[in-house]
mmCIF file with all atom_site columns, C-alpha atoms in Angstrom:
data_model
loop_
_atom_site.group_PDB
_atom_site.id
_atom_site.type_symbol
_atom_site.label_atom_id
_atom_site.label_alt_id
_atom_site.label_comp_id
_atom_site.label_asym_id
_atom_site.label_entity_id
_atom_site.label_seq_id
_atom_site.pdbx_PDB_ins_code
_atom_site.Cartn_x
_atom_site.Cartn_y
_atom_site.Cartn_z
_atom_site.occupancy
_atom_site.B_iso_or_equiv
_atom_site.pdbx_formal_charge
_atom_site.auth_seq_id
_atom_site.auth_comp_id
_atom_site.auth_asym_id
_atom_site.auth_atom_id
_atom_site.pdbx_PDB_model_num
ATOM 1   C CA . MET A 1 1   ? 39.008  12.242  -32.743 1.00 48.00 ? 1   MET A CA 1
ATOM 2   C CA . THR A 1 2   ? 38.818  15.386  -30.708 1.00 55.00 ? 2   THR A CA 1
ATOM 3   C CA . LEU A 1 3   ? 35.806  16.537  -28.790 1.00 54.00 ? 3   LEU A CA 1
ATOM 4   C CA . SER A 1 4   ? 34.683  19.976  -29.669 1.00 60.00 ? 4   SER A CA 1
ATOM 5   C CA . LYS A 1 5   ? 32.431  22.058  -27.478 1.00 63.00 ? 5   LYS A CA 1
ATOM 6   C CA . ARG A 1 6   ? 29.724  21.513  -30.081 1.00 67.00 ? 6   ARG A CA 1
ATOM 7   C CA . ASN A 1 7   ? 29.901  17.686  -29.810 1.00 59.00 ? 7   ASN A CA 1
ATOM 8   C CA . LEU A 1 8   ? 30.046  17.566  -26.002 1.00 53.00 ? 8   LEU A CA 1
ATOM 9   C CA . PRO A 1 9   ? 26.254  17.959  -25.477 1.00 55.00 ? 9   PRO A CA 1
ATOM 10  C CA . ARG A 1 10  ? 25.610  15.150  -27.986 1.00 56.00 ? 10  ARG A CA 1
ATOM 11  C CA . LEU A 1 11  ? 28.013  12.878  -26.148 1.00 49.00 ? 11  LEU A CA 1
ATOM 12  C CA . PHE A 1 12  ? 26.318  13.596  -22.817 1.00 49.00 ? 12  PHE A CA 1
ATOM 13  C CA . PHE A 1 13  ? 22.896  12.980  -24.378 1.00 45.00 ? 13  PHE A CA 1
ATOM 14  C CA . TRP A 1 14  ? 23.934  9.558   -25.733 1.00 44.00 ? 14  TRP A CA 1
ATOM 15  C CA . LEU A 1 15  ? 25.583  8.576   -22.438 1.00 44.00 ? 15  LEU A CA 1
ATOM 16  C CA . TRP A 1 16  ? 22.495  9.670   -20.519 1.00 39.00 ? 16  TRP A CA 1
ATOM 17  C CA . LEU A 1 17  ? 20.257  7.690   -22.880 1.00 37.00 ? 17  LEU A CA 1
ATOM 18  C CA . LEU A 1 18  ? 22.452  4.611   -22.571 1.00 40.00 ? 18  LEU A CA 1
ATOM 19  C CA . ILE A 1 19  ? 22.365  4.791   -18.766 1.00 44.00 ? 19  ILE A CA 1
ATOM 20  C CA . LEU A 1 20  ? 18.618  5.375   -18.708 1.00 38.00 ? 20  LEU A CA 1
ATOM 21  C CA . VAL A 1 21  ? 17.661  2.599   -21.126 1.00 39.00 ? 21  VAL A CA 1
ATOM 22  C CA . THR A 1 22  ? 20.095  -0.191  -20.265 1.00 38.00 ? 22  THR A CA 1
ATOM 23  C CA . PRO A 1 23  ? 18.852  -1.118  -16.758 1.00 40.00 ? 23  PRO A CA 1
ATOM 24  C CA . SER A 1 24  ? 15.194  -1.254  -17.790 1.00 39.00 ? 24  SER A CA 1
ATOM 25  C CA . ALA A 1 25  ? 15.970  -3.381  -20.839 1.00 36.00 ? 25  ALA A CA 1
ATOM 26  C CA . LYS A 1 26  ? 17.828  -5.903  -18.719 1.00 38.00 ? 26  LYS A CA 1
ATOM 27  C CA . SER A 1 27  ? 15.070  -6.107  -16.133 1.00 43.00 ? 27  SER A CA 1
ATOM 28  C CA . LYS A 1 28  ? 12.421  -6.786  -18.777 1.00 48.00 ? 28  LYS A CA 1
ATOM 29  C CA . GLN A 1 29  ? 14.029  -9.757  -20.490 1.00 49.00 ? 29  GLN A CA 1
ATOM 30  C CA . ALA A 1 30  ? 11.827  -12.440 -19.006 1.00 47.00 ? 30  ALA A CA 1
ATOM 31  C CA . LEU A 1 31  ? 10.744  -14.428 -22.020 1.00 71.00 ? 31  LEU A CA 1
ATOM 32  C CA . LEU A 1 32  ? 11.366  -18.125 -21.642 1.00 87.00 ? 32  LEU A CA 1
ATOM 33  C CA . ALA A 1 33  ? 14.001  -20.101 -23.488 1.00 87.00 ? 33  ALA A CA 1
ATOM 34  C CA . GLY A 1 34  ? 12.913  -22.531 -26.189 1.00 88.00 ? 34  GLY A CA 1
ATOM 35  C CA . GLU A 1 35  ? 13.195  -25.625 -24.001 1.00 92.00 ? 35  GLU A CA 1
ATOM 36  C CA . GLU A 1 36  ? 11.243  -23.968 -21.189 1.00 93.00 ? 36  GLU A CA 1
ATOM 37  C CA . ARG A 1 37  ? 8.470   -22.977 -23.609 1.00 93.00 ? 37  ARG A CA 1
ATOM 38  C CA . LYS A 1 38  ? 8.407   -26.509 -25.005 1.00 94.00 ? 38  LYS A CA 1
ATOM 39  C CA . LEU A 1 39  ? 8.093   -27.966 -21.485 1.00 94.00 ? 39  LEU A CA 1
ATOM 40  C CA . LEU A 1 40  ? 5.229   -25.637 -20.533 1.00 95.00 ? 40  LEU A CA 1
ATOM 41  C CA . ASN A 1 41  ? 3.437   -26.432 -23.795 1.00 94.00 ? 41  ASN A CA 1
ATOM 42  C CA . SER A 1 42  ? 3.824   -30.159 -23.104 1.00 94.00 ? 42  SER A CA 1
ATOM 43  C CA . LEU A 1 43  ? 2.129   -29.563 -19.724 1.00 95.00 ? 43  LEU A CA 1
ATOM 44  C CA . ARG A 1 44  ? -0.692  -27.655 -21.486 1.00 95.00 ? 44  ARG A CA 1
ATOM 45  C CA . ILE A 1 45  ? 0.430   -24.340 -19.988 1.00 95.00 ? 45  ILE A CA 1
ATOM 46  C CA . THR A 1 46  ? 0.433   -21.355 -22.333 1.00 94.00 ? 46  THR A CA 1
ATOM 47  C CA . PRO A 1 47  ? 3.773   -19.517 -22.068 1.00 95.00 ? 47  PRO A CA 1
ATOM 48  C CA . ALA A 1 48  ? 3.719   -15.715 -22.039 1.00 92.00 ? 48  ALA A CA 1
ATOM 49  C CA . THR A 1 49  ? 4.732   -14.182 -25.359 1.00 88.00 ? 49  THR A CA 1
ATOM 50  C CA . ALA A 1 50  ? 5.597   -10.767 -23.919 1.00 89.00 ? 50  ALA A CA 1
ATOM 51  C CA . TRP A 1 51  ? 6.992   -9.344  -20.710 1.00 89.00 ? 51  TRP A CA 1
ATOM 52  C CA . ILE A 1 52  ? 4.049   -8.726  -18.367 1.00 91.00 ? 52  ILE A CA 1
ATOM 53  C CA . GLU A 1 53  ? 4.391   -7.721  -14.748 1.00 95.00 ? 53  GLU A CA 1
ATOM 54  C CA . ALA A 1 54  ? 1.794   -9.353  -12.502 1.00 97.00 ? 54  ALA A CA 1
ATOM 55  C CA . HIS A 1 55  ? -0.787  -6.878  -11.205 1.00 96.00 ? 55  HIS A CA 1
ATOM 56  C CA . ASN A 1 56  ? -0.414  -6.288  -7.486  1.00 97.00 ? 56  ASN A CA 1
ATOM 57  C CA . PHE A 1 57  ? -3.523  -6.580  -5.319  1.00 97.00 ? 57  PHE A CA 1
ATOM 58  C CA . ALA A 1 58  ? -4.537  -6.812  -1.689  1.00 97.00 ? 58  ALA A CA 1
ATOM 59  C CA . GLY A 1 59  ? -6.796  -9.508  -0.306  1.00 96.00 ? 59  GLY A CA 1
ATOM 60  C CA . LYS A 1 60  ? -7.802  -11.043 3.000   1.00 97.00 ? 60  LYS A CA 1
ATOM 61  C CA . LEU A 1 61  ? -6.739  -14.463 4.190   1.00 97.00 ? 61  LEU A CA 1
ATOM 62  C CA . PRO A 1 62  ? -9.213  -16.544 6.240   1.00 96.00 ? 62  PRO A CA 1
ATOM 63  C CA . ASN A 1 63  ? -7.609  -15.188 9.444   1.00 95.00 ? 63  ASN A CA 1
ATOM 64  C CA . GLU A 1 64  ? -8.561  -11.665 8.211   1.00 95.00 ? 64  GLU A CA 1
ATOM 65  C CA . LYS A 1 65  ? -4.908  -10.711 7.649   1.00 96.00 ? 65  LYS A CA 1
ATOM 66  C CA . THR A 1 66  ? -4.462  -8.614  4.499   1.00 97.00 ? 66  THR A CA 1
ATOM 67  C CA . VAL A 1 67  ? -1.757  -9.703  2.062   1.00 96.00 ? 67  VAL A CA 1
ATOM 68  C CA . ASN A 1 68  ? -0.491  -8.219  -1.188  1.00 96.00 ? 68  ASN A CA 1
ATOM 69  C CA . LEU A 1 69  ? 0.786   -10.211 -4.136  1.00 97.00 ? 69  LEU A CA 1
ATOM 70  C CA . LYS A 1 70  ? 4.087   -8.324  -3.895  1.00 96.00 ? 70  LYS A CA 1
ATOM 71  C CA . ASP A 1 71  ? 4.525   -9.693  -0.341  1.00 96.00 ? 71  ASP A CA 1
ATOM 72  C CA . TYR A 1 72  ? 5.546   -12.949 -2.008  1.00 96.00 ? 72  TYR A CA 1
ATOM 73  C CA . ARG A 1 73  ? 8.270   -11.515 -4.266  1.00 95.00 ? 73  ARG A CA 1
ATOM 74  C CA . GLY A 1 74  ? 11.378  -13.658 -4.327  1.00 96.00 ? 74  GLY A CA 1
ATOM 75  C CA . ARG A 1 75  ? 9.301   -16.850 -4.531  1.00 97.00 ? 75  ARG A CA 1
ATOM 76  C CA . PHE A 1 76  ? 7.664   -18.589 -7.458  1.00 97.00 ? 76  PHE A CA 1
ATOM 77  C CA . ILE A 1 77  ? 3.904   -17.987 -7.347  1.00 98.00 ? 77  ILE A CA 1
ATOM 78  C CA . LEU A 1 78  ? 1.056   -20.057 -8.696  1.00 98.00 ? 78  LEU A CA 1
ATOM 79  C CA . LEU A 1 79  ? -1.824  -17.582 -8.677  1.00 98.00 ? 79  LEU A CA 1
ATOM 80  C CA . ASN A 1 80  ? -4.961  -19.694 -8.904  1.00 98.00 ? 80  ASN A CA 1
ATOM 81  C CA . PHE A 1 81  ? -8.547  -18.505 -9.370  1.00 98.00 ? 81  PHE A CA 1
ATOM 82  C CA . TRP A 1 82  ? -11.164 -20.905 -8.022  1.00 98.00 ? 82  TRP A CA 1
ATOM 83  C CA . ALA A 1 83  ? -14.507 -21.172 -6.195  1.00 97.00 ? 83  ALA A CA 1
ATOM 84  C CA . THR A 1 84  ? -15.920 -23.577 -3.595  1.00 96.00 ? 84  THR A CA 1
ATOM 85  C CA . TRP A 1 85  ? -18.687 -24.659 -6.003  1.00 96.00 ? 85  TRP A CA 1
ATOM 86  C CA . CYS A 1 86  ? -16.221 -25.495 -8.812  1.00 97.00 ? 86  CYS A CA 1
ATOM 87  C CA . SER A 1 87  ? -15.602 -29.259 -8.934  1.00 96.00 ? 87  SER A CA 1
ATOM 88  C CA . PRO A 1 88  ? -12.634 -29.031 -11.370 1.00 97.00 ? 88  PRO A CA 1
ATOM 89  C CA . CYS A 1 89  ? -11.062 -26.530 -8.957  1.00 97.00 ? 89  CYS A CA 1
ATOM 90  C CA . LEU A 1 90  ? -11.429 -28.966 -6.072  1.00 96.00 ? 90  LEU A CA 1
ATOM 91  C CA . LYS A 1 91  ? -9.980  -31.752 -8.212  1.00 97.00 ? 91  LYS A CA 1
ATOM 92  C CA . GLU A 1 92  ? -6.668  -29.919 -8.805  1.00 97.00 ? 92  GLU A CA 1
ATOM 93  C CA . MET A 1 93  ? -6.238  -28.477 -5.303  1.00 97.00 ? 93  MET A CA 1
ATOM 94  C CA . PRO A 1 94  ? -4.635  -31.607 -3.796  1.00 98.00 ? 94  PRO A CA 1
ATOM 95  C CA . ASP A 1 95  ? -1.879  -31.256 -6.436  1.00 97.00 ? 95  ASP A CA 1
ATOM 96  C CA . PHE A 1 96  ? -1.354  -27.636 -5.397  1.00 98.00 ? 96  PHE A CA 1
ATOM 97  C CA . GLU A 1 97  ? -1.034  -28.787 -1.787  1.00 98.00 ? 97  GLU A CA 1
ATOM 98  C CA . LYS A 1 98  ? 1.419   -31.527 -2.755  1.00 98.00 ? 98  LYS A CA 1
ATOM 99  C CA . ALA A 1 99  ? 3.586   -29.083 -4.752  1.00 97.00 ? 99  ALA A CA 1
ATOM 100 C CA . TYR A 1 100 ? 3.409   -26.525 -1.927  1.00 98.00 ? 100 TYR A CA 1
ATOM 101 C CA . GLN A 1 101 ? 4.558   -29.128 0.601   1.00 97.00 ? 101 GLN A CA 1
ATOM 102 C CA . GLN A 1 102 ? 7.310   -30.556 -1.635  1.00 96.00 ? 102 GLN A CA 1
ATOM 103 C CA . MET A 1 103 ? 8.797   -27.187 -2.601  1.00 96.00 ? 103 MET A CA 1
ATOM 104 C CA . GLY A 1 104 ? 8.261   -25.408 0.716   1.00 95.00 ? 104 GLY A CA 1
ATOM 105 C CA . GLN A 1 105 ? 6.752   -21.969 1.181   1.00 93.00 ? 105 GLN A CA 1
ATOM 106 C CA . GLU A 1 106 ? 10.188  -20.323 1.026   1.00 95.00 ? 106 GLU A CA 1
ATOM 107 C CA . LYS A 1 107 ? 10.358  -21.288 -2.668  1.00 96.00 ? 107 LYS A CA 1
ATOM 108 C CA . LEU A 1 108 ? 6.762   -21.700 -3.834  1.00 97.00 ? 108 LEU A CA 1
ATOM 109 C CA . ILE A 1 109 ? 3.565   -19.879 -2.960  1.00 97.00 ? 109 ILE A CA 1
ATOM 110 C CA . VAL A 1 110 ? 0.258   -21.196 -4.137  1.00 98.00 ? 110 VAL A CA 1
ATOM 111 C CA . LEU A 1 111 ? -2.037  -18.198 -3.771  1.00 98.00 ? 111 LEU A CA 1
ATOM 112 C CA . ALA A 1 112 ? -5.625  -19.259 -4.370  1.00 98.00 ? 112 ALA A CA 1
ATOM 113 C CA . VAL A 1 113 ? -8.122  -16.443 -5.007  1.00 98.00 ? 113 VAL A CA 1
ATOM 114 C CA . GLY A 1 114 ? -11.662 -17.470 -4.057  1.00 98.00 ? 114 GLY A CA 1
ATOM 115 C CA . MET A 1 115 ? -13.938 -15.841 -6.640  1.00 97.00 ? 115 MET A CA 1
ATOM 116 C CA . GLY A 1 116 ? -17.026 -14.432 -4.923  1.00 97.00 ? 116 GLY A CA 1
ATOM 117 C CA . GLU A 1 117 ? -16.020 -16.146 -1.679  1.00 97.00 ? 117 GLU A CA 1
ATOM 118 C CA . ASP A 1 118 ? -15.744 -14.600 1.790   1.00 97.00 ? 118 ASP A CA 1
ATOM 119 C CA . THR A 1 119 ? -13.117 -15.424 4.415   1.00 97.00 ? 119 THR A CA 1
ATOM 120 C CA . LYS A 1 120 ? -15.455 -17.608 6.529   1.00 97.00 ? 120 LYS A CA 1
ATOM 121 C CA . LYS A 1 121 ? -16.411 -19.822 3.600   1.00 97.00 ? 121 LYS A CA 1
ATOM 122 C CA . ILE A 1 122 ? -12.770 -20.158 2.533   1.00 97.00 ? 122 ILE A CA 1
ATOM 123 C CA . SER A 1 123 ? -11.704 -20.999 6.077   1.00 97.00 ? 123 SER A CA 1
ATOM 124 C CA . LYS A 1 124 ? -14.275 -23.823 6.327   1.00 97.00 ? 124 LYS A CA 1
ATOM 125 C CA . PHE A 1 125 ? -13.291 -25.108 2.883   1.00 97.00 ? 125 PHE A CA 1
ATOM 126 C CA . ALA A 1 126 ? -9.547  -25.149 3.653   1.00 96.00 ? 126 ALA A CA 1
ATOM 127 C CA . GLU A 1 127 ? -10.146 -26.825 7.022   1.00 96.00 ? 127 GLU A CA 1
ATOM 128 C CA . LYS A 1 128 ? -12.457 -29.468 5.527   1.00 96.00 ? 128 LYS A CA 1
ATOM 129 C CA . TYR A 1 129 ? -9.897  -30.510 2.889   1.00 96.00 ? 129 TYR A CA 1
ATOM 130 C CA . GLY A 1 130 ? -6.683  -29.792 4.809   1.00 97.00 ? 130 GLY A CA 1
ATOM 131 C CA . PHE A 1 131 ? -5.247  -27.184 2.451   1.00 97.00 ? 131 PHE A CA 1
ATOM 132 C CA . THR A 1 132 ? -2.433  -25.151 4.005   1.00 97.00 ? 132 THR A CA 1
ATOM 133 C CA . PHE A 1 133 ? -1.460  -22.812 1.146   1.00 97.00 ? 133 PHE A CA 1
ATOM 134 C CA . PRO A 1 134 ? -2.714  -19.201 1.318   1.00 97.00 ? 134 PRO A CA 1
ATOM 135 C CA . MET A 1 135 ? -6.268  -18.585 0.147   1.00 98.00 ? 135 MET A CA 1
ATOM 136 C CA . VAL A 1 136 ? -7.529  -15.054 -0.457  1.00 98.00 ? 136 VAL A CA 1
ATOM 137 C CA . ALA A 1 137 ? -11.166 -13.970 -0.408  1.00 97.00 ? 137 ALA A CA 1
ATOM 138 C CA . ASP A 1 138 ? -12.443 -12.006 -3.409  1.00 98.00 ? 138 ASP A CA 1
ATOM 139 C CA . PRO A 1 139 ? -16.096 -11.394 -2.476  1.00 97.00 ? 139 PRO A CA 1
ATOM 140 C CA . LYS A 1 140 ? -16.574 -8.447  -4.855  1.00 97.00 ? 140 LYS A CA 1
ATOM 141 C CA . LEU A 1 141 ? -14.546 -10.054 -7.684  1.00 97.00 ? 141 LEU A CA 1
ATOM 142 C CA . GLU A 1 142 ? -12.081 -7.145  -7.708  1.00 97.00 ? 142 GLU A CA 1
ATOM 143 C CA . ILE A 1 143 ? -8.986  -9.363  -8.071  1.00 97.00 ? 143 ILE A CA 1
ATOM 144 C CA . THR A 1 144 ? -10.795 -11.578 -10.557 1.00 97.00 ? 144 THR A CA 1
ATOM 145 C CA . ASN A 1 145 ? -11.639 -8.563  -12.730 1.00 97.00 ? 145 ASN A CA 1
ATOM 146 C CA . LEU A 1 146 ? -8.107  -7.172  -12.404 1.00 96.00 ? 146 LEU A CA 1
ATOM 147 C CA . TYR A 1 147 ? -6.823  -10.369 -14.061 1.00 97.00 ? 147 TYR A CA 1
ATOM 148 C CA . GLY A 1 148 ? -9.690  -10.597 -16.552 1.00 95.00 ? 148 GLY A CA 1
ATOM 149 C CA . VAL A 1 149 ? -10.707 -14.062 -15.365 1.00 97.00 ? 149 VAL A CA 1
ATOM 150 C CA . LYS A 1 150 ? -13.841 -15.416 -17.034 1.00 95.00 ? 150 LYS A CA 1
ATOM 151 C CA . ASN A 1 151 ? -13.427 -19.199 -16.652 1.00 96.00 ? 151 ASN A CA 1
ATOM 152 C CA . ILE A 1 152 ? -12.078 -21.286 -13.780 1.00 97.00 ? 152 ILE A CA 1
ATOM 153 C CA . PRO A 1 153 ? -9.907  -22.860 -12.701 1.00 98.00 ? 153 PRO A CA 1
ATOM 154 C CA . VAL A 1 154 ? -7.197  -20.664 -14.165 1.00 98.00 ? 154 VAL A CA 1
ATOM 155 C CA . THR A 1 155 ? -3.647  -20.386 -12.851 1.00 98.00 ? 155 THR A CA 1
ATOM 156 C CA . TYR A 1 156 ? -0.960  -17.811 -13.607 1.00 98.00 ? 156 TYR A CA 1
ATOM 157 C CA . LEU A 1 157 ? 2.730   -18.689 -13.245 1.00 98.00 ? 157 LEU A CA 1
ATOM 158 C CA . ILE A 1 158 ? 4.621   -15.750 -11.760 1.00 97.00 ? 158 ILE A CA 1
ATOM 159 C CA . ASP A 1 159 ? 8.392   -15.778 -11.404 1.00 96.00 ? 159 ASP A CA 1
ATOM 160 C CA . PRO A 1 160 ? 10.249  -14.487 -8.312  1.00 96.00 ? 160 PRO A CA 1
ATOM 161 C CA . GLU A 1 161 ? 10.635  -11.061 -9.971  1.00 94.00 ? 161 GLU A CA 1
ATOM 162 C CA . GLY A 1 162 ? 6.854   -10.700 -10.383 1.00 96.00 ? 162 GLY A CA 1
ATOM 163 C CA . VAL A 1 163 ? 6.716   -11.456 -14.117 1.00 95.00 ? 163 VAL A CA 1
ATOM 164 C CA . VAL A 1 164 ? 3.928   -13.605 -15.576 1.00 96.00 ? 164 VAL A CA 1
ATOM 165 C CA . LEU A 1 165 ? 5.525   -16.581 -17.327 1.00 96.00 ? 165 LEU A CA 1
ATOM 166 C CA . GLY A 1 166 ? 2.396   -18.427 -18.371 1.00 96.00 ? 166 GLY A CA 1
ATOM 167 C CA . ARG A 1 167 ? -1.228  -19.331 -17.810 1.00 97.00 ? 167 ARG A CA 1
ATOM 168 C CA . ALA A 1 168 ? -3.171  -22.551 -17.543 1.00 97.00 ? 168 ALA A CA 1
ATOM 169 C CA . LEU A 1 169 ? -6.917  -22.790 -18.008 1.00 97.00 ? 169 LEU A CA 1
ATOM 170 C CA . GLY A 1 170 ? -8.390  -25.951 -16.526 1.00 96.00 ? 170 GLY A CA 1
ATOM 171 C CA . ILE A 1 171 ? -7.052  -28.755 -14.375 1.00 96.00 ? 171 ILE A CA 1
ATOM 172 C CA . ARG A 1 172 ? -3.315  -29.545 -14.321 1.00 96.00 ? 172 ARG A CA 1
ATOM 173 C CA . ASP A 1 173 ? -1.048  -31.851 -12.357 1.00 96.00 ? 173 ASP A CA 1
ATOM 174 C CA . TRP A 1 174 ? 0.776   -29.137 -10.408 1.00 97.00 ? 174 TRP A CA 1
ATOM 175 C CA . ALA A 1 175 ? 2.907   -31.724 -8.584  1.00 97.00 ? 175 ALA A CA 1
ATOM 176 C CA . ASN A 1 176 ? 4.317   -33.122 -11.851 1.00 97.00 ? 176 ASN A CA 1
ATOM 177 C CA . PRO A 1 177 ? 8.092   -33.662 -11.343 1.00 97.00 ? 177 PRO A CA 1
ATOM 178 C CA . ASP A 1 178 ? 8.900   -31.911 -14.641 1.00 96.00 ? 178 ASP A CA 1
ATOM 179 C CA . PHE A 1 179 ? 6.881   -28.885 -13.589 1.00 97.00 ? 179 PHE A CA 1
ATOM 180 C CA . LEU A 1 180 ? 8.511   -28.771 -10.149 1.00 97.00 ? 180 LEU A CA 1
ATOM 181 C CA . ALA A 1 181 ? 11.913  -28.933 -11.863 1.00 96.00 ? 181 ALA A CA 1
ATOM 182 C CA . PHE A 1 182 ? 10.843  -25.979 -14.012 1.00 96.00 ? 182 PHE A CA 1
ATOM 183 C CA . ILE A 1 183 ? 9.954   -23.997 -10.876 1.00 96.00 ? 183 ILE A CA 1
ATOM 184 C CA . LYS A 1 184 ? 13.351  -24.809 -9.343  1.00 96.00 ? 184 LYS A CA 1
ATOM 185 C CA . SER A 1 185 ? 15.061  -23.608 -12.510 1.00 94.00 ? 185 SER A CA 1
ATOM 186 C CA . GLN A 1 186 ? 13.332  -20.227 -12.152 1.00 94.00 ? 186 GLN A CA 1
ATOM 187 C CA . LEU A 1 187 ? 14.580  -19.739 -8.585  1.00 91.00 ? 187 LEU A CA 1
ATOM 188 C CA . LYS A 1 188 ? 17.958  -18.036 -8.734  1.00 76.00 ? 188 LYS A CA 1
#
């Protein structure tokens, strides 16, 4: 096959298209394997059915330091929405703390967004119960609305690349050995 001057632009177009499309297709293949989906379902966690990048946001920690969700890239994130008045939220928080301590903050971040809460209230709450994972104030419900949260507690599983892998509404055992093994499998 010889390349004519007429076919040369077509060849360049197809090469350009291949180069343009291939990297983005690879970066967006985040759907879970069958066994991973089965495990999450067994833990009553709804696996994502499509590639969804987690929405970035900024929020204040109790020490008034501002953090962004993307600051935690490279680690597995459990993005939890809660409130100090929510008894189911309080019931699952010790499991978050246990998972956070077992995995270490280099691998796992539990980022708890206090719906309608200010930094002072969150600080007192964390101190009272001994929680050490990051808690972000959301006094105007901006982060809550960004994620469309209506009921709590709700937790989003976000992989180290920033892709939402699943969601759990209600209380879960976040220190479950099978779940911690799943997190380890997502850390590359």
